[in-house]
XYZ file of C-alpha atoms in Angstrom:
695
model
C -37.809 78.411 88.740
C -34.328 79.993 88.423
C -34.018 83.725 87.772
C -36.328 84.656 84.835
C -36.885 81.089 83.681
C -39.966 79.064 84.746
C -39.376 75.291 84.139
C -42.936 74.378 85.132
C -44.408 76.711 82.533
C -42.019 75.205 79.989
C -43.385 71.770 80.828
C -46.991 72.993 80.619
C -46.282 74.578 77.237
C -44.844 71.275 76.032
C -47.944 69.407 77.260
C -50.218 71.822 75.392
C -48.034 71.474 72.295
C -48.191 67.661 72.364
C -51.984 67.792 72.767
C -52.363 70.280 69.918
C -50.170 68.345 67.498
C -51.911 65.093 68.414
C -55.245 66.774 67.674
C -53.931 68.034 64.338
C -52.761 64.499 63.432
C -56.255 63.242 64.305
C -58.262 65.866 62.420
C -56.222 65.908 59.195
C -57.090 62.305 58.157
C -60.742 62.925 59.001
C -60.801 65.909 56.649
C -59.157 63.832 53.932
C -61.682 60.992 54.364
C -64.746 63.260 54.225
C -66.376 63.287 50.787
C -69.397 65.432 51.650
C -68.939 69.208 51.635
C -70.650 69.934 54.962
C -68.627 67.236 56.707
C -65.343 68.664 55.448
C -66.437 72.150 56.481
C -67.378 70.913 59.946
C -64.026 69.182 60.472
C -62.186 72.270 59.226
C -64.085 74.394 61.731
C -63.515 72.049 64.674
C -59.869 71.519 63.770
C -59.142 75.212 63.283
C -60.695 76.115 66.634
C -58.962 73.402 68.669
C -55.561 73.723 67.033
C -55.707 77.526 66.972
C -56.615 77.691 70.667
C -53.836 75.257 71.511
C -51.233 77.130 69.480
C -52.234 80.395 71.132
C -51.956 78.858 74.611
C -48.664 77.127 73.829
C -47.176 80.318 72.444
C -48.423 82.390 75.357
C -46.978 79.926 77.878
C -43.722 79.806 75.922
C -43.394 83.572 76.246
C -44.305 83.559 79.921
C -41.497 81.042 80.572
C -38.990 83.945 80.456
C -41.209 86.827 81.588
C -40.222 87.894 85.116
C -43.248 90.145 85.832
C -46.685 91.297 84.561
C -46.866 94.667 86.247
C -48.444 96.363 83.236
C -51.109 93.664 82.698
C -52.389 92.586 79.251
C -53.377 94.689 76.236
C -56.872 93.351 75.189
C -56.818 94.272 71.483
C -53.430 92.651 70.926
C -54.644 89.522 72.718
C -57.640 89.304 70.358
C -55.429 89.883 67.307
C -53.015 87.192 68.488
C -55.941 84.782 68.862
C -57.093 85.490 65.296
C -53.536 84.938 64.029
C -53.392 81.606 65.906
C -56.663 80.501 64.234
C -55.268 81.598 60.847
C -52.119 79.612 61.573
C -54.189 76.486 62.285
C -56.324 76.887 59.145
C -53.283 77.349 56.887
C -51.690 74.219 58.341
C -54.834 72.088 57.810
C -55.485 73.474 54.326
C -51.895 72.924 53.176
C -51.761 69.339 54.495
C -55.137 68.496 52.874
C -53.815 67.258 49.527
C -53.493 63.842 47.893
C -49.921 64.668 46.889
C -47.784 67.181 48.773
C -45.805 68.852 46.035
C -42.581 70.684 46.841
C -44.135 73.962 45.747
C -47.152 73.446 48.010
C -44.918 72.511 50.966
C -42.619 75.525 50.564
C -45.491 77.959 50.070
C -47.331 76.598 53.117
C -44.183 76.679 55.254
C -43.498 80.287 54.189
C -47.031 81.388 55.078
C -46.879 79.619 58.443
C -43.450 81.113 59.165
C -44.652 84.638 58.391
C -47.824 84.273 60.493
C -45.795 82.746 63.352
C -43.451 85.751 63.424
C -46.437 88.113 63.416
C -48.110 86.098 66.185
C -44.971 86.273 68.328
C -44.586 90.035 67.909
C -48.268 90.711 68.657
C -48.119 88.526 71.776
C -45.066 90.424 73.016
C -47.000 93.636 72.446
C -50.020 92.311 74.365
C -47.719 91.811 77.375
C -46.308 95.339 77.033
C -42.890 93.870 76.253
C -40.366 95.515 74.000
C -39.999 94.149 70.476
C -37.111 96.355 69.432
C -34.569 93.541 69.518
C -36.875 91.205 67.513
C -37.721 93.918 64.983
C -34.138 94.026 63.722
C -34.215 92.907 60.034
C -31.548 90.233 60.429
C -33.242 88.745 63.465
C -36.597 88.801 61.709
C -35.111 86.892 58.764
C -33.476 84.314 61.055
C -36.689 83.954 63.053
C -38.705 83.607 59.804
C -36.323 80.910 58.482
C -36.423 78.951 61.741
C -40.220 79.201 61.906
C -40.476 78.180 58.238
C -38.255 75.112 58.755
C -40.257 74.037 61.790
C -43.500 74.608 59.877
C -42.270 72.552 56.908
C -41.460 69.666 59.227
C -44.869 69.905 60.890
C -46.657 70.015 57.506
C -44.726 66.960 56.327
C -45.777 65.015 59.426
C -49.405 66.126 59.024
C -49.491 64.982 55.411
C -47.943 61.623 56.268
C -50.746 60.934 58.721
C -53.393 62.192 56.256
C -52.147 59.786 53.582
C -51.994 56.886 56.068
C -54.856 57.419 58.515
C -54.550 53.924 60.020
C -51.187 54.582 61.681
C -51.151 53.364 65.282
C -51.924 55.657 68.224
C -48.431 55.001 69.563
C -46.855 56.474 66.420
C -49.207 59.422 66.607
C -48.140 60.167 70.202
C -44.444 59.891 69.308
C -44.888 62.188 66.304
C -46.882 64.671 68.399
C -44.212 64.764 71.121
C -41.336 65.216 68.659
C -43.123 67.969 66.706
C -44.186 69.819 69.850
C -40.646 69.622 71.224
C -39.273 71.145 68.008
C -41.828 73.965 68.053
C -41.075 74.713 71.716
C -37.350 74.770 70.981
C -37.844 77.370 68.239
C -40.030 79.471 70.548
C -37.437 79.166 73.357
C -34.710 80.394 70.996
C -36.840 83.401 70.014
C -37.442 84.292 73.639
C -33.725 84.132 74.478
C -33.179 86.858 71.891
C -35.874 88.926 73.610
C -34.562 88.487 77.165
C -32.306 91.507 77.125
C -35.304 93.847 77.153
C -36.892 92.286 80.286
C -36.710 94.010 83.627
C -35.986 91.762 86.603
C -38.907 90.936 88.907
C -39.484 89.825 92.469
C -40.511 86.309 93.591
C -44.054 87.617 93.982
C -44.000 88.741 90.334
C -42.794 85.293 89.343
C -45.637 83.678 91.286
C -48.137 85.927 89.507
C -46.676 84.899 86.166
C -46.944 81.251 87.216
C -50.588 81.679 88.248
C -51.514 83.363 84.956
C -49.694 80.688 82.994
C -51.333 77.882 84.990
C -54.806 79.337 84.444
C -54.192 79.718 80.703
C -52.846 76.157 80.601
C -55.783 74.713 82.501
C -58.460 76.523 80.516
C -56.806 75.713 77.185
C -56.164 72.081 78.104
C -59.717 71.503 79.333
C -61.124 73.165 76.218
C -58.916 71.113 73.932
C -59.633 67.849 75.756
C -63.376 68.540 75.701
C -63.214 69.311 71.985
C -61.100 66.204 71.454
C -63.639 64.045 73.291
C -66.469 65.636 71.340
C -64.696 65.060 68.029
C -64.051 61.435 68.990
C -67.734 60.971 69.845
C -68.766 62.581 66.565
C -66.261 60.399 64.737
C -67.720 57.231 66.284
C -71.240 58.401 65.472
C -70.147 59.212 61.918
C -68.462 55.822 61.680
C -71.684 54.025 62.619
C -73.711 56.217 60.292
C -71.173 55.688 57.544
C -71.362 51.937 58.112
C -75.145 52.001 57.700
C -74.866 54.320 54.713
C -72.177 52.066 53.299
C -74.499 49.076 53.592
C -77.223 50.996 51.767
C -74.730 52.183 49.178
C -73.553 48.611 48.708
C -77.143 47.470 48.240
C -77.820 50.297 45.782
C -74.625 49.469 43.908
C -75.696 45.836 43.749
C -79.149 46.738 42.429
C -77.579 49.117 39.923
C -75.185 46.369 38.818
C -78.055 43.909 38.351
C -79.955 46.493 36.284
C -76.991 47.233 34.030
C -75.291 43.828 33.747
C -76.154 40.413 32.386
C -77.120 38.018 35.189
C -75.425 35.002 33.587
C -72.051 36.307 32.377
C -71.730 39.447 34.477
C -71.042 41.494 31.350
C -72.714 44.869 30.739
C -76.174 44.556 29.162
C -77.715 46.546 26.317
C -78.580 49.733 28.312
C -75.024 49.815 29.660
C -73.700 49.218 26.129
C -75.696 52.184 24.808
C -74.276 54.423 27.542
C -70.745 53.180 26.874
C -71.087 53.741 23.127
C -72.479 57.247 23.633
C -69.357 58.157 25.619
C -67.138 56.623 22.945
C -68.877 58.612 20.186
C -68.526 61.825 22.208
C -64.810 61.126 22.504
C -64.476 60.446 18.776
C -66.286 63.700 17.923
C -63.805 65.498 20.190
C -60.936 63.991 18.199
C -59.962 61.179 20.583
C -59.371 58.398 18.073
C -61.580 56.130 15.944
C -64.627 54.108 17.064
C -66.026 50.824 15.743
C -68.836 48.509 16.867
C -68.323 44.748 16.699
C -71.390 42.446 16.661
C -70.634 38.775 17.404
C -72.978 35.790 17.160
C -72.015 32.182 17.952
C -72.440 29.661 15.138
C -74.559 26.630 15.942
C -75.127 27.521 19.577
C -78.729 26.302 19.338
C -77.454 22.786 18.697
C -75.527 22.868 21.976
C -78.678 23.793 23.887
C -80.770 21.202 22.057
C -78.306 18.320 22.401
C -76.586 18.930 25.750
C -79.104 21.033 27.617
C -79.294 24.651 28.675
C -77.036 24.304 31.696
C -74.150 23.325 29.418
C -75.114 26.137 27.055
C -74.992 28.637 29.920
C -71.539 27.440 30.986
C -70.342 27.741 27.389
C -71.607 31.336 27.207
C -69.715 32.180 30.416
C -66.550 30.622 28.983
C -66.964 32.609 25.747
C -67.459 35.839 27.723
C -64.324 35.152 29.755
C -62.233 34.476 26.657
C -63.461 37.586 24.864
C -62.864 39.847 27.865
C -59.269 38.608 27.987
C -58.823 40.268 24.579
C -60.861 43.414 25.293
C -61.509 45.786 28.151
C -64.222 44.464 30.476
C -66.472 47.494 30.031
C -66.201 47.408 26.235
C -67.978 44.035 25.829
C -71.707 43.474 26.390
C -74.106 40.565 26.034
C -77.223 41.693 24.168
C -78.995 38.403 23.461
C -78.876 34.656 23.920
C -75.589 34.062 22.097
C -74.967 37.594 20.844
C -72.230 39.934 22.082
C -71.371 43.510 21.122
C -67.996 45.178 21.659
C -67.184 48.894 21.502
C -63.697 49.626 20.176
C -62.736 53.226 20.862
C -59.699 55.522 20.957
C -58.070 53.605 18.093
C -55.274 55.439 16.296
C -56.254 53.958 12.937
C -59.633 52.767 11.643
C -58.146 49.475 10.390
C -57.077 48.627 13.953
C -60.589 47.216 14.379
C -59.867 44.516 11.787
C -56.723 43.410 13.612
C -58.648 43.188 16.881
C -61.433 41.169 15.228
C -58.887 38.814 13.684
C -57.412 38.211 17.145
C -60.909 37.478 18.429
C -61.490 34.996 15.619
C -58.158 33.279 16.246
C -58.875 32.968 19.967
C -62.314 31.477 19.326
C -60.877 28.662 17.184
C -59.613 26.925 20.310
C -62.206 24.494 21.721
C -63.926 25.072 25.061
C -63.981 22.367 27.716
C -67.317 22.279 29.556
C -67.922 19.489 32.067
C -65.208 17.429 30.451
C -66.670 17.841 26.946
C -64.802 19.706 24.199
C -67.076 22.170 22.418
C -66.451 24.496 19.495
C -68.138 27.886 19.394
C -66.946 29.737 16.306
C -68.289 33.259 15.760
C -69.750 35.259 12.919
C -68.726 38.887 13.367
C -69.908 42.152 11.853
C -68.091 45.488 12.124
C -69.435 49.024 11.644
C -67.245 52.147 11.755
C -68.103 55.621 12.986
C -69.022 57.898 11.236
C -69.126 56.370 7.750
C -71.407 53.466 8.761
C -73.570 55.399 11.211
C -73.360 58.519 13.336
C -75.478 57.402 16.293
C -75.747 54.448 18.652
C -78.722 52.648 17.111
C -77.548 52.871 13.507
C -74.053 51.629 14.378
C -75.396 48.611 16.279
C -77.955 47.878 13.548
C -75.348 48.094 10.779
C -72.896 45.906 12.701
C -75.764 43.414 13.073
C -76.369 43.497 9.320
C -72.668 42.924 8.676
C -72.739 39.962 11.082
C -75.555 38.339 9.101
C -73.550 38.897 5.947
C -70.712 36.972 7.600
C -73.112 34.114 8.370
C -74.341 34.047 4.796
C -70.722 33.937 3.593
C -70.059 30.659 5.369
C -69.825 31.595 9.080
C -66.713 31.582 11.277
C -65.563 34.872 9.799
C -66.245 38.591 9.784
C -67.660 41.215 7.454
C -67.172 44.966 7.406
C -70.320 46.947 6.785
C -70.254 48.611 3.375
C -72.610 50.247 0.893
C -73.721 46.883 -0.506
C -75.318 46.140 2.842
C -76.834 49.575 3.224
C -79.974 48.732 1.252
C -80.628 45.721 3.454
C -80.002 47.764 6.619
C -82.278 50.549 5.429
C -84.975 47.999 4.635
C -84.693 46.544 8.136
C -84.952 50.019 9.667
C -87.911 50.860 7.394
C -89.688 47.650 8.389
C -88.990 48.317 12.045
C -90.435 51.835 11.848
C -93.405 50.828 9.681
C -94.369 48.018 12.061
C -95.044 50.648 14.718
C -98.196 51.727 12.850
C -99.001 48.522 10.927
C -101.872 47.602 13.251
C -103.405 51.069 13.349
C -103.219 51.709 9.596
C -104.753 48.326 8.760
C -101.823 47.107 6.645
C -101.386 44.085 8.934
C -103.977 41.382 8.378
C -104.727 37.752 9.209
C -104.871 34.909 6.732
C -106.102 31.441 7.562
C -104.674 28.127 6.327
C -107.096 25.187 6.759
C -106.299 21.931 8.525
C -107.973 18.874 6.993
C -108.896 15.490 8.325
C -106.445 13.210 6.543
C -109.097 10.503 5.977
C -112.219 12.482 5.010
C -110.677 15.737 3.800
C -113.118 17.725 5.959
C -111.928 20.946 7.528
C -111.160 20.539 11.239
C -109.481 23.833 11.974
C -107.215 26.568 10.655
C -103.968 28.307 11.519
C -103.975 32.102 11.835
C -101.020 33.605 9.967
C -100.054 37.287 9.979
C -99.637 38.958 6.594
C -98.379 42.468 5.893
C -98.860 44.605 2.823
C -97.031 47.903 3.128
C -97.849 50.887 0.934
C -94.277 51.229 -0.362
C -92.624 47.926 0.544
C -95.441 45.823 -0.888
C -96.015 42.318 0.493
C -93.379 41.742 3.138
C -92.672 38.007 3.772
C -93.653 36.886 7.289
C -90.226 35.387 7.926
C -88.770 38.867 7.340
C -91.083 41.131 9.325
C -91.616 38.623 12.151
C -87.846 38.412 12.584
C -87.545 42.213 12.699
C -90.447 42.402 15.169
C -88.778 39.877 17.460
C -85.418 41.645 17.353
C -86.951 45.087 17.947
C -89.234 43.950 20.771
C -92.495 44.577 18.879
C -93.540 40.947 18.658
C -95.475 41.121 21.942
C -97.766 43.852 20.652
C -98.235 42.112 17.293
C -98.836 38.754 18.992
C -101.545 40.258 21.174
C -103.146 41.761 18.068
C -103.197 38.292 16.416
C -105.034 36.861 19.445
C -107.481 39.773 19.517
C -108.118 39.674 15.743
C -108.609 35.898 15.755
C -111.169 36.185 18.561
C -112.921 39.047 16.790
C -113.171 36.954 13.591
C -114.495 33.924 15.472
C -117.086 36.113 17.197
C -118.167 37.580 13.857
C -118.531 34.130 12.239
C -120.551 32.855 15.185
C -122.846 35.890 15.074
C -123.557 35.134 11.412
C -124.448 31.522 12.162
C -121.385 29.975 10.524
C -119.979 26.672 11.714
C -117.520 26.886 14.633
C -113.859 26.262 13.840
C -110.759 25.954 16.012
C -108.053 28.536 15.249
C -104.372 27.820 15.946
C -102.169 30.780 16.936
C -98.385 30.692 17.039
C -96.548 32.084 20.056
C -93.024 33.462 19.732
C -90.311 32.868 22.361
C -90.590 36.477 23.546
C -94.353 36.149 23.974
C -93.942 32.979 25.975
C -91.652 34.860 28.385
C -94.063 37.772 28.760
C -95.660 38.029 32.199
C -99.436 37.905 32.164
C -99.740 36.134 28.795
C -102.381 33.679 30.031
C -104.427 36.425 31.686
C -104.248 38.568 28.542
C -105.443 35.729 26.302
C -108.291 34.865 28.680
C -109.388 38.503 28.910
C -109.415 38.944 25.113
C -111.445 35.756 24.617
C -113.946 36.814 27.299
C -114.364 40.282 25.780
C -115.114 38.719 22.380
C -117.421 36.102 23.940
C -115.362 33.321 22.366
C -115.162 29.841 23.852
C -111.461 29.347 24.788
C -111.715 25.791 23.425
C -111.833 27.354 19.936
C -108.287 28.710 20.427
C -105.236 26.475 20.186
C -101.838 28.000 20.869
C -98.759 26.550 19.196
C -95.186 26.650 20.502
C -92.173 25.015 18.926
C -90.621 21.973 20.528
C -87.401 23.902 21.206
C -89.323 26.700 22.940
C -91.246 24.250 25.091
C -88.093 22.452 26.223
C -86.072 25.609 26.859
C -87.548 25.777 30.340
C -89.631 22.643 30.603
C -90.736 23.174 34.188
C -91.998 26.681 33.475
C -93.670 25.478 30.256
C -95.472 22.739 32.219
C -96.880 25.287 34.679
C -97.882 27.676 31.892
C -99.664 24.961 29.888
C -101.502 23.902 33.027
C -102.656 27.494 33.475
C -103.779 27.688 29.829
C -105.729 24.430 30.167
C -107.370 25.697 33.349
C -108.699 28.656 31.308
C -110.049 26.275 28.634
C -107.406 26.805 25.910
C -105.808 24.000 23.889
C -102.117 23.661 23.060
C -99.970 22.110 20.311
C -96.255 21.381 20.005
C -95.047 22.739 16.652
C -92.023 21.599 14.583
C -91.880 18.324 16.497
C -88.818 16.218 15.780
C -86.300 19.055 15.423
C -85.733 19.737 19.110
C -84.573 17.790 22.123
C -87.698 16.446 23.756
C -88.057 14.396 26.882
C -90.831 11.784 26.826
C -91.460 12.489 30.495
C -92.070 16.168 29.780
C -94.222 15.396 26.755
C -96.453 13.451 29.087
C -96.443 16.314 31.616
C -97.280 18.892 28.938
C -100.615 17.154 28.104
C -100.948 19.049 24.822
C -103.750 18.382 22.339
C -101.629 18.064 19.200
C -98.151 17.295 17.902
C -97.257 18.929 14.575
C -94.610 16.990 12.658
C -91.975 19.297 11.193
C -92.155 19.682 7.415
C -88.543 18.493 7.127
C -89.769 14.937 7.732
C -92.752 15.436 5.429
C -90.491 16.491 2.535
C -88.324 13.419 3.133
C -91.278 11.030 2.669
C -90.936 10.810 -1.106
C -87.189 10.402 -1.391
C -86.096 9.593 2.163
C -86.724 5.865 1.887
C -88.142 3.659 4.632
C -86.240 5.538 7.352
C -88.342 8.697 6.924
C -91.570 6.697 7.022
C -90.382 4.796 10.097
C -89.619 8.060 11.930
C -93.052 9.521 11.133
C -94.757 6.259 12.087
C -92.933 6.303 15.431
C -93.959 9.902 16.102
C -97.595 9.101 15.275
C -97.607 6.022 17.495
C -95.982 7.968 20.349
C -98.523 10.787 20.079
C -101.494 8.404 19.978
C -100.141 6.585 23.016
C -100.123 9.933 24.858
C -103.675 10.698 23.588
C -102.477 13.450 21.247
C -103.613 14.245 17.724
C -100.960 14.362 15.002
C -100.838 17.118 12.384
C -98.487 17.043 9.404
C -97.567 20.521 8.138
C -95.968 21.411 4.832
C -97.833 18.796 2.750
C -97.206 19.728 -0.888
C -98.033 16.624 -2.973
C -100.745 14.004 -3.327
C -98.224 11.254 -2.553
C -97.293 12.862 0.767
C -100.959 13.157 1.718
C -101.626 9.509 0.810
C -98.612 8.214 2.736
C -99.538 10.224 5.828
C -103.084 8.878 5.715
C -101.721 5.357 5.454
C -99.406 5.926 8.437
C -102.357 7.040 10.578
C -101.756 10.804 10.682
C -104.886 12.589 11.928
C -104.675 15.960 10.166
C -102.777 17.458 7.255
C -101.948 21.051 6.354
C -100.015 22.498 3.414
C -99.987 24.164 0.019
C -101.210 21.010 -1.726
C -104.499 21.283 0.134
C -104.833 25.043 0.464
C -102.781 28.218 0.553
C -103.305 30.712 3.404
C -106.220 32.982 2.442
C -108.027 36.119 3.684
C -110.971 35.670 6.073
C -113.577 36.326 3.382
C -112.222 33.671 1.037
C -111.762 31.190 3.884
C -115.353 31.791 4.958
C -116.707 31.336 1.441
C -114.721 28.205 0.614
C -115.036 26.351 3.887
C -117.290 27.799 6.545
C -120.307 28.602 4.339
C -120.221 25.141 2.787
C -119.850 23.527 6.179
C -122.789 25.481 7.541
C -124.878 24.483 4.519
C -123.936 20.833 4.971
C -124.999 21.049 8.598
C -128.353 22.577 7.574
C -129.000 19.804 5.019
C -128.116 17.190 7.585
C -130.673 18.686 9.974
C-alpha cells in the first residue's frame, strides 16, 4: 500500500473479475444450448445472481483501492440499490449475448445499456461510501466515462457471444479470455477512480487497515459465494448432461420408431401417410399463392416379370436402385413409395404449371438407362400419370386418384410414357370413386352376391365341386365386372372385408344345403394377395366354418402360383396351418409363375389348376401346347395332386384334356357361373335324387 492506493485490493478485485468473467463465459453457452423454457429460465437466474454478485464485489473492491478511510461507514439503501444495478447489469449482458447472430445494432444497443448502468452503478456505490460525486457528475466526464464503459462492454459482449456460438472452446482459452476481459474492466474502473481521487480526504494507516479488512471480507464472501455457485452449476450441468444423454437415447429411439412408421422399410422413402402429410402442406402453400402443385404417379412396366424370373431379392434391389435414381432428380421428401412398384411424387412451388411436364420428361429420360443388379442389366421403364391442382382435384385423395387414372391411361397407350389427367379420364376416375364408395355398403345392402361355377369330372361329367365367385349388381352402375370391382377393392384396402364375407357366405350356403338334405359339395374360394398377408386369416376361416357347422374339408382355398411363390417359406407355413384345421388348398393359374419343384412338394396342395392360357392354346398351339399340359398333369400326379383345367370353352378342348389325363374341367363350355338357387336346382337336387335312387 502506498498513500491512498491499495495494491492488494487491486489484485483481489482482478481475481474476482476473472472469476466473474469465467462464470459468464460458462453460463452463456449453457443458456444457448437449453431448448426447454424452464431450463433457460433457471440458467438465466443462476447466471444473473453469480455474475451480478461478482460485478458488485469487483466494483466495490475497485473503489476501495483508492479510498483512504471509511469513517462515515456505509449507506444501506445505496448499497442495496447498487446490488440491484449489478444484477441488472448481469442480466443485460446475458440477454444481449444470447443470440444466434450478434447484429451490429444489437451489439451497440447492449453496449450502450451496459455503459449507462455501469455509470449509474459507480455513482451509487460512491454515494453508499459517503464519497463526493461532484467531479464525476460533470457532463463531460460523464460522457467520457459512458463512452469508456460502453467500449469495454462492447468488447465483453463480443467475447461472450463468441463463446456462446462455440461452446466447445478449451478451458485454457476461456481462462485467457476471462483474464483479458477482467483486466480491461479493472483498467476502466481504475481510470474512473483516478478522476474521483481529488475529493478524498487523506487517512491514517489505521484507516487504511480498516479499508483493507472491509475489502478482504467482501472479497472472501463474494469469492466463496461465486465458487460455490460455480461448483453447483457444474454439478447441475453434469447431471443435466447425463439426463440429456438418456433423454437423447429415448429421443433417438422415438425418432427411429417414427421413421419406421412413416417410411418404406425397403427403400427408405416416405410411405403413403407421410405422402399425404407432405401433399397437404403443398396444397396449403399453393392456396396461399406459393406456386403450382402437381402429383406424379409412377408405375414400373413389367416389374412382375423381374420378380417371377429372377426372384424377389433381385426385384427388391431393383426397386432400391429406382428409388435412388428418382431421388437424384427430385427432393428426397417429395418422393414416396406407395405400393410394390408404385411411386408418387409431389411437385410444389413451381412457377409455371407446365414445369411438371419438363420434370416428368427428365424422369422418363433418366429411367431409359438400364440398371445393373448383381451383374445383370435390367430395364425398368415407367408409366407416369400427372394431375394438377386445382383443375384435376382440390384435395389429397382426388389428386392421387386422378394421377393414378392418368398413369393407367399411359399404360394403355403403350407404356414407357406419361399422360396428363384431363376431362376424358374424368368419367373413368369418377366411376372408380363411385365403385370405391359403393363397395363400402355392398355387403349390407345385399347388392353383393355369390355365384357358383361347377367343376366336372373330365371322364364322367359328374359334378365334383364348384368355385365361389363374387358378383355385384349396383342400383345405378348395374352389373359391375368382377375384374373391375375386385381391382378397386384391392387398391382401396376393402378386399379383406369382402374376402371374409365370401368365406362366411360360402359356409352359410353349405350349411343351408346340408340342412335341406342336399348332397355335399366342395367349394373353392379365391384368396387375394392382400388377404394372404392378413394376420389371423387361418383363425378367421376356422372360426367362420365352426360357427356355420361346416366341415373344413368342404372348403378349398385357391391362391395363384405367383402369390404362393412370393414368399414361399411363409406360404409353406400357412398351408400347413390350413391343413391342420382341415382345409384343402389349390394352386391357381399354374404355369404362369416361377415355381420351384421343391416348394411344390413342400406345399402339399390338393389341386393344381392349369392356367387358361394353355387351355386356349390346345386347339391352335400344336403339339407343344399339348406336351406342356401333359407334363403339368404328369408332374401333379407324381406329387399326388389333382389337376383342374379352367377356361374350357369348346368340346375339342374338353376331349383333349380328358385324353391327356386331366382330372377335372371348368369353363363356359360346361357351365356359366350361376346363382345359388339355379346351381342347387341344376346340380345338387339331381345329385341328391341320384343318391336316393342308388340307395
